[in-house]
PDB file of C-alpha atoms in Angstrom:
ATOM      1  CA  MET A   1      90.362  97.370 116.475  1.00  0.00           C
ATOM      2  CA  SER A   2      92.645  94.386 116.595  1.00  0.00           C
ATOM      3  CA  SER A   3      93.509  94.728 120.250  1.00  0.00           C
ATOM      4  CA  ARG A   4      94.955  91.202 120.295  1.00  0.00           C
ATOM      5  CA  LEU A   5      97.622  92.223 117.794  1.00  0.00           C
ATOM      6  CA  ARG A   6      98.224  95.478 119.640  1.00  0.00           C
ATOM      7  CA  ASP A   7      99.418  93.364 122.562  1.00  0.00           C
ATOM      8  CA  LEU A   8     101.931  91.579 120.321  1.00  0.00           C
ATOM      9  CA  ASP A   9     105.255  92.965 119.277  1.00  0.00           C
ATOM     10  CA  VAL A  10     104.364  93.519 115.601  1.00  0.00           C
ATOM     11  CA  ARG A  11     105.747  96.664 114.016  1.00  0.00           C
ATOM     12  CA  SER A  12     104.027  99.278 111.965  1.00  0.00           C
ATOM     13  CA  PRO A  13     104.378  98.706 108.210  1.00  0.00           C
ATOM     14  CA  TYR A  14     106.136 102.091 108.149  1.00  0.00           C
ATOM     15  CA  ASP A  15     109.023 100.840 110.304  1.00  0.00           C
ATOM     16  CA  LYS A  16     112.084 100.119 108.202  1.00  0.00           C
ATOM     17  CA  VAL A  17     114.686  97.385 108.185  1.00  0.00           C
ATOM     18  CA  GLY A  18     117.636  98.265 105.955  1.00  0.00           C
ATOM     19  CA  ASP A  19     115.659 101.161 104.433  1.00  0.00           C
ATOM     20  CA  LEU A  20     112.778  98.849 103.400  1.00  0.00           C
ATOM     21  CA  LEU A  21     109.268  99.551 104.598  1.00  0.00           C
ATOM     22  CA  TYR A  22     107.132  96.592 105.682  1.00  0.00           C
ATOM     23  CA  PHE A  23     109.914  93.954 105.803  1.00  0.00           C
ATOM     24  CA  GLY A  24     110.213  94.079 109.613  1.00  0.00           C
ATOM     25  CA  ARG A  25     106.467  93.715 110.032  1.00  0.00           C
ATOM     26  CA  MET A  26     106.517  90.561 107.905  1.00  0.00           C
ATOM     27  CA  LEU A  27     109.270  89.129 110.116  1.00  0.00           C
ATOM     28  CA  ASP A  28     107.342  90.015 113.285  1.00  0.00           C
ATOM     29  CA  LYS A  29     104.240  88.230 112.003  1.00  0.00           C
ATOM     30  CA  ILE A  30     106.302  85.131 111.189  1.00  0.00           C
ATOM     31  CA  ARG A  31     107.789  85.166 114.709  1.00  0.00           C
ATOM     32  CA  SER A  32     104.369  85.630 116.328  1.00  0.00           C
ATOM     33  CA  PHE A  33     102.965  82.766 114.283  1.00  0.00           C
ATOM     34  CA  ALA A  34     105.846  80.476 115.286  1.00  0.00           C
ATOM     35  CA  LYS A  35     105.089  81.226 118.962  1.00  0.00           C
ATOM     36  CA  GLY A  36     101.390  80.496 118.423  1.00  0.00           C
ATOM     37  CA  GLU A  37     100.500  84.117 119.234  1.00  0.00           C
ATOM     38  CA  LEU A  38      99.343  85.457 115.860  1.00  0.00           C
ATOM     39  CA  PRO A  39      95.555  85.948 115.688  1.00  0.00           C
ATOM     40  CA  LEU A  40      93.708  83.866 113.094  1.00  0.00           C
ATOM     41  CA  GLU A  41      92.700  86.886 110.991  1.00  0.00           C
ATOM     42  CA  TYR A  42      96.414  87.503 110.351  1.00  0.00           C
ATOM     43  CA  GLN A  43      97.358  83.859 109.859  1.00  0.00           C
ATOM     44  CA  VAL A  44      95.179  83.499 106.754  1.00  0.00           C
ATOM     45  CA  ASN A  45      97.294  86.100 104.937  1.00  0.00           C
ATOM     46  CA  LEU A  46     100.762  84.868 105.900  1.00  0.00           C
ATOM     47  CA  GLY A  47     102.828  84.700 102.735  1.00  0.00           C
ATOM     48  CA  LYS A  48     100.094  86.463 100.762  1.00  0.00           C
ATOM     49  CA  GLY A  49      99.195  90.072 100.057  1.00  0.00           C
ATOM     50  CA  PHE A  50     101.934  92.459 101.162  1.00  0.00           C
ATOM     51  CA  ASP A  51     104.127  89.538 102.302  1.00  0.00           C
ATOM     52  CA  LYS A  52     104.050  88.158  98.769  1.00  0.00           C
ATOM     53  CA  LYS A  53     104.777  91.569  97.264  1.00  0.00           C
ATOM     54  CA  CYS A  54     107.777  91.928  99.585  1.00  0.00           C
ATOM     55  CA  VAL A  55     109.358  88.556  98.806  1.00  0.00           C
ATOM     56  CA  THR A  56     108.637  89.030  95.104  1.00  0.00           C
ATOM     57  CA  PHE A  57     110.427  92.379  95.228  1.00  0.00           C
ATOM     58  CA  LEU A  58     113.425  90.687  96.871  1.00  0.00           C
ATOM     59  CA  ARG A  59     113.144  87.663  94.538  1.00  0.00           C
ATOM     60  CA  VAL A  60     113.129  85.090  97.320  1.00  0.00           C
ATOM     61  CA  ARG A  61     110.625  82.482  98.406  1.00  0.00           C
ATOM     62  CA  TYR A  62     108.492  83.248 101.462  1.00  0.00           C
ATOM     63  CA  GLU A  63     109.395  79.841 102.913  1.00  0.00           C
ATOM     64  CA  LEU A  64     113.069  80.838 102.806  1.00  0.00           C
ATOM     65  CA  VAL A  65     112.328  83.941 104.886  1.00  0.00           C
ATOM     66  CA  VAL A  66     110.374  81.773 107.344  1.00  0.00           C
ATOM     67  CA  ASP A  67     113.383  79.452 107.629  1.00  0.00           C
ATOM     68  CA  TYR A  68     115.710  82.405 108.324  1.00  0.00           C
ATOM     69  CA  VAL A  69     113.357  83.688 111.025  1.00  0.00           C
ATOM     70  CA  ASN A  70     113.100  80.231 112.590  1.00  0.00           C
ATOM     71  CA  TYR A  71     116.910  79.933 112.626  1.00  0.00           C
ATOM     72  CA  GLY A  72     116.896  82.964 114.926  1.00  0.00           C
ATOM     73  CA  LEU A  73     118.710  85.378 112.612  1.00  0.00           C
ATOM     74  CA  THR A  74     118.456  89.109 113.271  1.00  0.00           C
ATOM     75  CA  ASP A  75     116.311  91.261 111.009  1.00  0.00           C
ATOM     76  CA  GLU A  76     119.377  92.718 109.333  1.00  0.00           C
ATOM     77  CA  ALA A  77     120.933  89.275 108.806  1.00  0.00           C
ATOM     78  CA  ILE A  78     117.691  88.011 107.270  1.00  0.00           C
ATOM     79  CA  LEU A  79     117.560  90.974 104.913  1.00  0.00           C
ATOM     80  CA  GLU A  80     121.208  90.493 103.911  1.00  0.00           C
ATOM     81  CA  SER A  81     120.519  86.798 103.318  1.00  0.00           C
ATOM     82  CA  CYS A  82     117.573  87.736 101.113  1.00  0.00           C
ATOM     83  CA  PHE A  83     119.838  90.088  99.178  1.00  0.00           C
ATOM     84  CA  GLY A  84     122.331  87.252  98.747  1.00  0.00           C
ATOM     85  CA  MET A  85     119.783  84.606  97.729  1.00  0.00           C
ATOM     86  CA  GLY A  86     117.604  86.931  95.655  1.00  0.00           C
ATOM     87  CA  ARG A  87     118.829  90.341  94.668  1.00  0.00           C
ATOM     88  CA  ARG A  88     120.034  93.573  96.212  1.00  0.00           C
ATOM     89  CA  PRO A  89     117.808  96.407  94.997  1.00  0.00           C
ATOM     90  CA  SER A  90     119.381  99.767  94.212  1.00  0.00           C
ATOM     91  CA  GLU A  91     118.608 102.873  96.283  1.00  0.00           C
ATOM     92  CA  ALA A  92     116.242 104.037  93.558  1.00  0.00           C
ATOM     93  CA  GLU A  93     114.434 100.671  93.539  1.00  0.00           C
ATOM     94  CA  ILE A  94     114.091 100.764  97.325  1.00  0.00           C
ATOM     95  CA  TYR A  95     112.688 104.281  97.084  1.00  0.00           C
ATOM     96  CA  MET A  96     110.141 103.126  94.472  1.00  0.00           C
ATOM     97  CA  TRP A  97     109.212 100.099  96.620  1.00  0.00           C
ATOM     98  CA  ASN A  98     108.701 102.267  99.678  1.00  0.00           C
ATOM     99  CA  GLU A  99     106.573 104.800  97.823  1.00  0.00           C
ATOM    100  CA  PHE A 100     104.524 102.077  96.132  1.00  0.00           C
ATOM    101  CA  MET A 101     103.833 100.283  99.398  1.00  0.00           C
ATOM    102  CA  ARG A 102     103.231 103.458 101.403  1.00  0.00           C
ATOM    103  CA  LYS A 103     100.465 104.508  99.011  1.00  0.00           C
ATOM    104  CA  ARG A 104      98.660 101.163  98.574  1.00  0.00           C
ATOM    105  CA  GLY A 105      94.920 101.686  98.837  1.00  0.00           C
ATOM    106  CA  TRP A 106      95.050 105.309  97.746  1.00  0.00           C
ATOM    107  CA  ASN A 107      93.328 105.593  94.361  1.00  0.00           C
ATOM    108  CA  ASP A 108      94.361 102.114  93.210  1.00  0.00           C
ATOM    109  CA  GLU A 109      92.920  98.606  92.973  1.00  0.00           C
ATOM    110  CA  LEU A 110      92.994  98.274  96.788  1.00  0.00           C
ATOM    111  CA  SER A 111      90.813 101.358  97.385  1.00  0.00           C
ATOM    112  CA  GLU A 112      87.629  99.283  97.544  1.00  0.00           C
ATOM    113  CA  THR A 113      89.277  96.810  99.915  1.00  0.00           C
ATOM    114  CA  LEU A 114      90.399  99.688 102.130  1.00  0.00           C
ATOM    115  CA  ASP A 115      86.868 101.127 102.216  1.00  0.00           C
ATOM    116  CA  ASN A 116      85.421  97.709 103.075  1.00  0.00           C
ATOM    117  CA  GLU A 117      87.971  97.146 105.857  1.00  0.00           C
ATOM    118  CA  LYS A 118      87.277 100.584 107.326  1.00  0.00           C
ATOM    119  CA  LYS A 119      83.535  99.808 107.379  1.00  0.00           C
ATOM    120  CA  LYS A 120      84.130  96.361 108.883  1.00  0.00           C
ATOM    121  CA  GLU A 121      86.238  97.838 111.692  1.00  0.00           C
ATOM    122  CA  GLY A 122      83.875 100.751 112.366  1.00  0.00           C
ATOM    123  CA  MET A 123      86.063 103.441 110.816  1.00  0.00           C
ATOM    124  CA  PRO A 124      84.106 104.628 107.747  1.00  0.00           C
ATOM    125  CA  SER A 125      84.210 108.281 108.867  1.00  0.00           C
ATOM    126  CA  ARG A 126      87.992 108.272 109.440  1.00  0.00           C
ATOM    127  CA  SER A 127      88.889 110.371 106.377  1.00  0.00           C
ATOM    128  CA  GLU A 128      92.535 110.617 107.444  1.00  0.00           C
ATOM    129  CA  ILE A 129      92.893 106.892 106.694  1.00  0.00           C
ATOM    130  CA  GLN A 130      93.633 106.887 102.969  1.00  0.00           C
ATOM    131  CA  THR A 131      96.098 104.008 102.589  1.00  0.00           C
ATOM    132  CA  MET A 132      96.386 100.413 103.775  1.00  0.00           C
ATOM    133  CA  PHE A 133      99.421 101.297 105.916  1.00  0.00           C
ATOM    134  CA  GLN A 134      97.377 104.005 107.660  1.00  0.00           C
ATOM    135  CA  PHE A 135      94.516 101.550 108.155  1.00  0.00           C
ATOM    136  CA  ILE A 136      96.855  98.933 109.638  1.00  0.00           C
ATOM    137  CA  ASP A 137      98.263 101.475 112.084  1.00  0.00           C
ATOM    138  CA  ALA A 138      94.801 102.730 113.075  1.00  0.00           C
ATOM    139  CA  ASP A 139      93.431  99.196 113.372  1.00  0.00           C
ATOM    140  CA  GLU A 140      96.295  98.227 115.666  1.00  0.00           C
ATOM    141  CA  GLY A 141      95.954 101.320 117.845  1.00  0.00           C
ATOM    142  CA  ARG A 142      98.820 103.411 116.502  1.00  0.00           C
ATOM    143  CA  SER A 143      98.503 107.049 115.476  1.00  0.00           C
ATOM    144  CA  VAL A 144      97.765 107.622 111.810  1.00  0.00           C
ATOM    145  CA  ASN A 145     100.352 109.778 109.989  1.00  0.00           C
ATOM    146  CA  ASP A 146     102.441 110.018 113.143  1.00  0.00           C
ATOM    147  CA  LYS A 147     105.992 110.635 111.881  1.00  0.00           C
ATOM    148  CA  HIS A 148     105.225 108.782 108.673  1.00  0.00           C
ATOM    149  CA  HIS A 149     104.777 111.677 106.277  1.00  0.00           C
ATOM    150  CA  ILE A 150     107.983 111.445 104.284  1.00  0.00           C
ATOM    151  CA  ASN A 151     109.286 114.447 102.395  1.00  0.00           C
ATOM    152  CA  CYS A 152     111.809 112.942 100.013  1.00  0.00           C
ATOM    153  CA  TYR A 153     112.260 115.973  97.835  1.00  0.00           C
ATOM    154  CA  SER A 154     114.100 119.194  98.444  1.00  0.00           C
ATOM    155  CA  ARG A 155     112.683 122.218  96.662  1.00  0.00           C
ATOM    156  CA  PRO A 156     115.279 124.689  95.429  1.00  0.00           C
ATOM    157  CA  LYS A 157     114.458 128.357  95.978  1.00  0.00           C
ATOM    158  CA  ASN A 158     115.256 129.314  92.383  1.00  0.00           C
ATOM    159  CA  GLY A 159     112.265 127.384  90.976  1.00  0.00           C
ATOM    160  CA  THR A 160     114.268 124.614  89.287  1.00  0.00           C
ATOM    161  CA  THR A 161     113.154 121.001  89.300  1.00  0.00           C
ATOM    162  CA  PRO A 162     113.097 119.382  92.742  1.00  0.00           C
ATOM    163  CA  THR A 163     115.848 116.851  93.345  1.00  0.00           C
ATOM    164  CA  PHE A 164     115.523 113.589  95.203  1.00  0.00           C
ATOM    165  CA  ASN A 165     117.121 113.572  98.633  1.00  0.00           C
ATOM    166  CA  TYR A 166     118.039 109.970  99.460  1.00  0.00           C
ATOM    167  CA  ALA A 167     119.160 110.956 102.928  1.00  0.00           C
ATOM    168  CA  ARG A 168     115.563 111.824 103.869  1.00  0.00           C
ATOM    169  CA  ALA A 169     113.875 108.822 102.263  1.00  0.00           C
TER     170      ALA A 169
END
């Protein structure tokens, strides 16, 4: 387990800023790096991987987000600045982003990477770890699936099509 990161104040990828999963974690890693506290195994991926997916989704440059963090802006102010400099996704787009990110590693091109990381960290038998977010939480000492199972659909009793419930997303 990455006990060194557990001692840092880096959020779970499930924690939201402005309804977006992962964004706060990216900011926390940038802050930890600026303080010289981010372990090397995390430094090599700064601005890559999920960070790159996040800034691409927001249509901003990673370096711009780093500048906002270094200016000392709050998480919400950084997100609003990203919306202003890039784009403001709709509720439906945010929902799709969250679902896409939440399921990374589950039956997709990251499945092999997830399996390899689980083996590397001594977790190959942990069958409850099925996504990269779950792996990150387990690797950093957090409970897997603790309060992160999101039920975004309400099922009507009359058997009609389920409807999306934005309030629960």
